[in-house]
């Protein structure tokens, strides 16, 4: 069976580092973002250009990955939407922007077909465990999704479900058969560290 990872949201930092780490570990990698050049795809690396602001785009990216590379063993959800909020008055913001951000950050990942991946990894960027001025929308999405993952991890832990710095930890998570703590905080060059 081929090792396949699907990365939703591949930017120039965490997304690229994660894709490189999985490729170095022998995975075929499907990278999805608005800026991907599909013509650069190879037998090992599939590039999918997609605006992931709708759940349907995630379903389409999954279907294309499955068709070209095979069913993903690992899904890394590194996507995000963020409309800046006023650090002094975070509740004074446009409801439409808030709703749109929350839908992408929290609801869109639910569009993945059930039971297709043993490992689902979500990038929290610390906002699932702390607050940051001006990042209300993004933080709420991270917390809600972290809560969902914690609930799923506890529900599935007895069933054997388990997935540059981010990429290295993500590969370790993907290759570990045991269920680790739901919140994988880490320090570069040290690995997992509970804060």
XYZ file of C-alpha atoms in Angstrom:
195
model
C 0.000 0.000 0.000
C 1.324 3.441 -0.922
C 1.806 6.109 1.705
C -0.194 9.158 0.655
C -0.694 12.462 2.452
C -3.152 15.188 1.505
C -2.184 18.656 2.742
C -4.979 21.229 2.696
C -3.448 24.702 2.682
C 0.158 24.698 1.484
C 1.787 28.056 2.074
C 5.464 28.944 1.794
C 6.322 28.106 5.415
C 4.488 25.399 7.392
C 2.757 23.898 4.362
C 5.936 23.615 2.289
C 7.922 22.318 5.273
C 5.282 19.686 5.938
C 5.129 18.601 2.291
C 8.928 18.304 2.132
C 9.064 16.256 5.338
C 6.420 13.793 4.145
C 8.095 13.470 0.731
C 11.440 12.777 2.425
C 9.728 10.071 4.503
C 8.584 8.309 1.323
C 5.029 9.603 1.053
C 3.318 10.654 -2.140
C 2.100 14.182 -1.391
C -0.969 16.040 -2.632
C -0.535 19.766 -1.946
C -3.630 21.965 -2.163
C -3.696 25.773 -2.216
C -4.820 28.652 -4.396
C -1.304 29.187 -5.771
C -0.384 25.627 -6.795
C 0.690 25.044 -10.396
C -0.991 21.787 -11.367
C 1.330 21.469 -14.385
C 4.279 20.963 -11.983
C 2.796 17.682 -10.684
C 4.907 14.509 -10.774
C 4.202 10.847 -9.999
C 5.104 11.536 -6.355
C 3.806 15.090 -5.911
C 0.336 16.183 -6.949
C -0.329 19.912 -6.976
C -3.978 20.958 -6.809
C -5.005 24.579 -7.303
C -8.139 25.219 -5.265
C -9.798 27.896 -3.192
C -10.700 25.915 -0.073
C -13.230 28.456 1.164
C -16.058 26.069 0.307
C -16.512 22.536 1.641
C -17.122 21.336 -1.929
C -13.560 22.308 -2.877
C -12.230 20.016 -0.147
C -14.345 17.127 -1.430
C -13.005 17.736 -4.956
C -9.375 17.867 -3.728
C -9.848 14.589 -1.877
C -11.398 12.941 -4.942
C -8.534 14.088 -7.182
C -5.931 12.866 -4.675
C -7.634 9.474 -4.457
C -7.807 9.177 -8.263
C -4.185 10.193 -8.947
C -2.183 9.044 -5.888
C -4.543 6.769 -3.957
C -6.540 7.133 -0.745
C -4.668 9.385 1.720
C -3.338 7.682 4.871
C -2.754 11.110 6.383
C -4.677 14.366 6.021
C -3.014 17.571 7.223
C -5.426 20.462 7.635
C -3.242 23.564 7.445
C -5.833 25.865 5.913
C -7.104 29.009 7.558
C -9.173 32.097 6.991
C -8.651 35.226 9.034
C -10.289 38.612 9.135
C -8.450 40.833 11.606
C -10.395 41.927 14.658
C -9.833 45.052 16.728
C -7.536 44.070 19.600
C -9.302 46.570 21.871
C -12.833 45.651 20.788
C -12.750 42.130 19.282
C -16.538 41.724 19.219
C -17.026 44.759 16.949
C -16.594 43.071 13.606
C -18.556 42.145 10.522
C -20.744 39.066 11.112
C -20.453 37.917 7.494
C -16.632 37.863 7.685
C -16.772 36.089 11.045
C -19.158 33.447 9.665
C -17.071 32.924 6.534
C -13.835 32.522 8.534
C -15.459 30.105 10.985
C -16.918 28.014 8.164
C -13.515 27.518 6.538
C -11.559 27.003 9.762
C -14.004 24.639 11.439
C -16.771 23.344 9.196
C -14.908 22.668 5.928
C -12.672 19.892 7.363
C -15.831 17.867 8.095
C -16.343 17.428 4.365
C -13.648 14.771 4.144
C -15.191 11.363 3.526
C -15.573 9.481 6.835
C -13.134 6.710 7.651
C -10.620 7.544 4.916
C -7.627 8.507 7.021
C -6.120 6.985 10.113
C -4.363 10.242 10.854
C -5.886 13.722 10.732
C -3.548 16.562 11.698
C -4.676 20.146 12.244
C -2.290 23.104 12.550
C -3.256 25.118 15.648
C -0.524 27.786 15.545
C -0.858 28.058 19.359
C -4.315 29.638 19.021
C -5.973 26.454 20.262
C -4.257 26.956 23.651
C -3.759 30.734 23.947
C -5.217 34.036 22.761
C -3.649 36.722 20.601
C -4.930 40.279 20.119
C -6.569 40.771 16.735
C -6.931 37.054 15.996
C -10.401 36.348 17.409
C -11.862 34.692 14.285
C -8.846 32.512 13.637
C -8.532 31.572 17.309
C -12.195 30.582 17.603
C -11.841 28.330 14.577
C -8.697 26.717 15.999
C -10.332 26.117 19.407
C -13.519 24.655 17.916
C -11.589 22.313 15.645
C -9.202 21.338 18.458
C -12.237 20.444 20.592
C -13.571 18.303 17.745
C -10.227 16.525 17.358
C -9.925 15.946 21.110
C -13.419 14.440 21.167
C -12.627 12.189 18.202
C -9.243 11.166 19.638
C -10.884 10.065 22.874
C -13.667 8.253 21.043
C -11.299 6.409 18.698
C -8.255 5.855 20.918
C -9.118 2.216 21.602
C -9.604 1.528 17.900
C -5.959 2.169 16.953
C -6.452 5.497 15.174
C -3.518 7.713 15.515
C -0.452 11.153 12.132
C 11.061 21.449 8.882
C 9.594 21.425 12.671
C 5.892 20.987 11.856
C 6.588 18.470 9.118
C 8.862 16.343 11.286
C 6.292 16.132 14.080
C 3.493 15.462 11.586
C 5.424 12.548 10.074
C 6.041 11.150 13.578
C 2.329 11.440 14.311
C 1.473 9.735 11.053
C 3.832 6.804 11.708
C 2.982 6.305 15.402
C 0.444 3.495 15.875
C -0.520 4.658 19.399
C -2.906 7.518 20.097
C -0.907 10.427 21.480
C -2.368 13.259 23.569
C -4.884 15.202 21.479
C -2.953 18.462 21.666
C 0.532 18.005 20.219
C 2.479 21.072 21.315
C 6.159 20.981 20.466
C 9.443 22.843 20.345
C 11.671 22.863 17.286
C 14.493 20.327 17.576
C 12.942 18.897 20.770
C 9.662 17.453 19.509
C 6.567 17.027 21.655
C 6.436 19.180 24.779
C 3.429 19.761 27.006
C 3.045 23.440 27.889
